[in-house]
Coordinates of C-alpha atoms in Angstrom, one line a residue:
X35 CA 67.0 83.5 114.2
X36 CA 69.9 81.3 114.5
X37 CA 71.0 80.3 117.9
X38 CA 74.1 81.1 120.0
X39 CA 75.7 77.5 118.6
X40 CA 78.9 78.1 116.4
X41 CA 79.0 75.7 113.2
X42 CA 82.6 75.5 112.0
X43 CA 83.2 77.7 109.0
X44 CA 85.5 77.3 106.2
X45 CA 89.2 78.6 106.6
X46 CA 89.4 80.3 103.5
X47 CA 86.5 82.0 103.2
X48 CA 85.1 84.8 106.4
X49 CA 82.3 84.5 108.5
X50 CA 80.3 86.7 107.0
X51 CA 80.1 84.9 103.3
X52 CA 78.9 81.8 102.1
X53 CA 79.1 80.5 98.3
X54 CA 76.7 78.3 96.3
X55 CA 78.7 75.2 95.5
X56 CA 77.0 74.3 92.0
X57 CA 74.3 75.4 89.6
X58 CA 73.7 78.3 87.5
X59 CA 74.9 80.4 90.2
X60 CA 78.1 78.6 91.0
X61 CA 80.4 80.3 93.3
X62 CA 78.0 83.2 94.0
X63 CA 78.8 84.6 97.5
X64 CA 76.1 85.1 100.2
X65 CA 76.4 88.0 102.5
X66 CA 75.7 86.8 106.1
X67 CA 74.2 89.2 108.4
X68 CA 76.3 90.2 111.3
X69 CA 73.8 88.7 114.3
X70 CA 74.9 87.0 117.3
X71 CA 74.3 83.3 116.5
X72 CA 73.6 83.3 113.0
X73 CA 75.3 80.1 111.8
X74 CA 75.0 79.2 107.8
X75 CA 75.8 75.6 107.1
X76 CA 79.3 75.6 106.3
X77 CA 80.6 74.9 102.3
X78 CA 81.8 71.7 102.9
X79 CA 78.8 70.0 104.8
X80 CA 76.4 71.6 101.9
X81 CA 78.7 70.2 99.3
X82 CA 78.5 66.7 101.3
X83 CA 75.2 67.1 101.3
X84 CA 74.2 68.4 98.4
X85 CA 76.5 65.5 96.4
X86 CA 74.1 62.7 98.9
X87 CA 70.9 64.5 97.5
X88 CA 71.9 64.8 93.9
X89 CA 72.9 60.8 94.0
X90 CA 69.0 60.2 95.7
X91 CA 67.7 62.5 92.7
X92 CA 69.7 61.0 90.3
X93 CA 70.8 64.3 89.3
X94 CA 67.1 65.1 88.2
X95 CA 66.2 68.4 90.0
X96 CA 64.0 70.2 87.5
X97 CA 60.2 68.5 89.3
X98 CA 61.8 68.9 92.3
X99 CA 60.1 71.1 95.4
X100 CA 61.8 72.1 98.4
X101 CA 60.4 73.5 102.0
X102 CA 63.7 75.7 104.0
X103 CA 61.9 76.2 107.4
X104 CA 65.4 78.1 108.5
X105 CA 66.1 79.8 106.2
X106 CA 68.7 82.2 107.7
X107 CA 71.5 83.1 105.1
X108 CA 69.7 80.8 102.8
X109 CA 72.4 78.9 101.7
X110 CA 70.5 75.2 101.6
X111 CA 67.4 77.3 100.0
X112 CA 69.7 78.6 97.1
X113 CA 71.6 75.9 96.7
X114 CA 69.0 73.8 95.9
X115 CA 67.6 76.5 93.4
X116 CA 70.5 77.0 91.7
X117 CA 71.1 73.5 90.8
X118 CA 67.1 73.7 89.4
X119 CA 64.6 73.0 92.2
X120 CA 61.2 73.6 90.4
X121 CA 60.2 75.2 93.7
X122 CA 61.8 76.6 96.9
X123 CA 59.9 78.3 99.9
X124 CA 62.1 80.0 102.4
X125 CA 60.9 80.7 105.7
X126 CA 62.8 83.3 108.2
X127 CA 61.3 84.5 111.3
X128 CA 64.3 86.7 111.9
X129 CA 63.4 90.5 110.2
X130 CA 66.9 91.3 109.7
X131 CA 67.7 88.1 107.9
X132 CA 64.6 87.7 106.0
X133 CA 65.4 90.9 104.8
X134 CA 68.9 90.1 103.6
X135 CA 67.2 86.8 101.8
X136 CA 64.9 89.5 99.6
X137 CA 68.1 90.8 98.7
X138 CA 70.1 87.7 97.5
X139 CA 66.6 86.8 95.7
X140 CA 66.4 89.9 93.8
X141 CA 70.0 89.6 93.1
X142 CA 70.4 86.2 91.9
X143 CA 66.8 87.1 90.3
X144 CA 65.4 83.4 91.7
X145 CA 61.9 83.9 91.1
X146 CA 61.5 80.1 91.8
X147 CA 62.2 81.1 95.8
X148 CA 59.1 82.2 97.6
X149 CA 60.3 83.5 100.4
X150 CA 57.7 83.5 104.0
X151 CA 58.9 85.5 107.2
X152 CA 57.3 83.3 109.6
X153 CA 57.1 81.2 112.7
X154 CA 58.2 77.4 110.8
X155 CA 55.4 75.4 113.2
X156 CA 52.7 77.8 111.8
X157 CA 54.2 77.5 108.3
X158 CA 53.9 73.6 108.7
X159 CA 50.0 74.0 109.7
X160 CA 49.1 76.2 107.6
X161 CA 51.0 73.7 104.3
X162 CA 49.3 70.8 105.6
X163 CA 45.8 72.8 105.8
X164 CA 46.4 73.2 102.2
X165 CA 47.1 69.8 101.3
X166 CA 50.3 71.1 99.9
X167 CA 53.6 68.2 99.6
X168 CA 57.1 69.0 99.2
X169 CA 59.9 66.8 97.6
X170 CA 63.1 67.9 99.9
X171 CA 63.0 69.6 103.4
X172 CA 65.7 71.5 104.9
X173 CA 65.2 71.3 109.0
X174 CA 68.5 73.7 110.1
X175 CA 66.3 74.8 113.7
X176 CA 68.1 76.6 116.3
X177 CA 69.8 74.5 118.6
X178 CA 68.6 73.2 122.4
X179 CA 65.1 74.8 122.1
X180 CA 63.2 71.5 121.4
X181 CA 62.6 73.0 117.6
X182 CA 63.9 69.5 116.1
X183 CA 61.5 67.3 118.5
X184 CA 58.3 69.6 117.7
X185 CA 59.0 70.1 114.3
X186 CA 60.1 67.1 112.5
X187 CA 57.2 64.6 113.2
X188 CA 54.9 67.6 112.2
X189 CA 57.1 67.4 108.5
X190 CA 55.3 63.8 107.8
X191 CA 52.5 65.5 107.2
X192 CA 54.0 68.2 104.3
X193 CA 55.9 65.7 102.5
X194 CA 56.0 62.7 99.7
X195 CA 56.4 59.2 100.3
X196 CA 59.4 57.9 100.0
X197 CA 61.1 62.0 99.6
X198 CA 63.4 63.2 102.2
X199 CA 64.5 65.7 104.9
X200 CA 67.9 67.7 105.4
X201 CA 68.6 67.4 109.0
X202 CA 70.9 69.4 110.7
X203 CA 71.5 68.5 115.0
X204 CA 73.3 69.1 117.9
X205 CA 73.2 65.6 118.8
X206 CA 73.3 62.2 116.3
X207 CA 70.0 60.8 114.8
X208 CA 70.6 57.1 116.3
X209 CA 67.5 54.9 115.0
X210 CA 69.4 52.3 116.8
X211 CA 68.8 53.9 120.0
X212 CA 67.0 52.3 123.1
X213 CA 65.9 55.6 124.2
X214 CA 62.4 55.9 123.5
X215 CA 62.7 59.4 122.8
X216 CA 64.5 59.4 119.9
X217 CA 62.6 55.8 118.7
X218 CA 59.7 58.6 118.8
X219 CA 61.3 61.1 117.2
X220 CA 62.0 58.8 114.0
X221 CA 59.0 57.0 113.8
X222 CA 58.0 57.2 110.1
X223 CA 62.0 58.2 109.2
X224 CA 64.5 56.2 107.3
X225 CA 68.2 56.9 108.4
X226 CA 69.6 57.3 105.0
X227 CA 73.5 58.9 105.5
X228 CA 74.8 60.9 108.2
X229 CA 77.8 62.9 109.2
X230 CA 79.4 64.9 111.5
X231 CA 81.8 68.8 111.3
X232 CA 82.9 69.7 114.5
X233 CA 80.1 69.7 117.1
X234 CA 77.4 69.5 114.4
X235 CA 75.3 66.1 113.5
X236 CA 74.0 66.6 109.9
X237 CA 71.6 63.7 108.2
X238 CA 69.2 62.9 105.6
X239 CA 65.9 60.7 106.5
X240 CA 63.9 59.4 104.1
X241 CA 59.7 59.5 104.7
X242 CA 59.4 55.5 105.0
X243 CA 55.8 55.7 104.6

């Protein structure tokens, strides 16, 4: 479940919906459950985003395998399935929201989502047990519960060389920083672009070994 956190949301467009931004399913809207601190990456940072990971792709989604460990509303999951992702696992701990993602799936009929309701630190042990790599990972944890720090070293593990992570923060991703906590938090990560909507810090690292 999302935390308590508000993302800013786009002005023409309520709360409660998001919409795909490209693909097959372009313009789609996404029914957002009504729970207190559910917060769906906003159109315009997904379209930001999504225009930095087709550029890093070259465009070229169709081998492409993606890991959503928040899944909430789903938006970065389907998103990246509309526009042709070869493979995207959704993971939602929340049963209300997990729910509404079996919906949208059956909807849209995206049988290239597999969708897990599941704690995303399990999910990550049980993917490495397996010996199982993903291509693109969308890390959208709830905010001020340590989620980022325990999960994002784990994702080294689960992923390519050289492939990247959707990061989404309270706080900047400084690789510049003296602090020696974040220098250990991006140890193995590549700062590749960054931005920032309201209070929200939203990146993309590249596995740099």
């Amino acid at each position: 479940m999302k935390p308590k956190t508000k993302k800013p949301v786009s002005p023409q467009r309520a709360a409660h919906q998001v919409r795909i931004i490209g693909g097959q399913w372009k313009r789609s809207l996404l029914s957002v459950i009504d729970a207190e601190g559910l917060r769906p990456t906003p159109d315009r940072v997904r379209e930001t985003t999504f225009n930095w990971i087709n550029h890093l792709f070259d465009a070229h989604w169709s081998p492409i395998t993606c890991l959503d460990l928040f899944a909430g509303s789903g938006a970065l999951g389907f998103e990246a399935a509309s526009r042709g992702a070869a493979q995207v696992v959704m993971v939602e701990s929340h049963t209300p929201a997990f729910k509404q993602l079996e919906q949208v799936k059956t909807k849209l009929q995206a049988n290239q989502c597999q969708l897990v309701r599941g704690d995303a630190a399990k999910v990550i042990a049980n993917v490495a047990a397996q010996g199982q790599k993903f291509d693109l990972i969308f890390l959208d944890p709830p905010f001020e519960q340590g989620w980022l720090e325990k999960i994002l070293p784990a994702c080294k593990e689960i992923i390519h060389p050289k492939s990247c992570v959707y990061v989404e923060s309270e706080f900047a991703l400084d690789p510049e920083s003296p602090e020696e906590n974040m220098q250990a938090l991006l140890s193995g990560w590549q700062l590749i672009r960054a931005d920032k909507a309201g209070s929200v810090y939203f990146h993309i690292l590249q596995r740099s070994i």
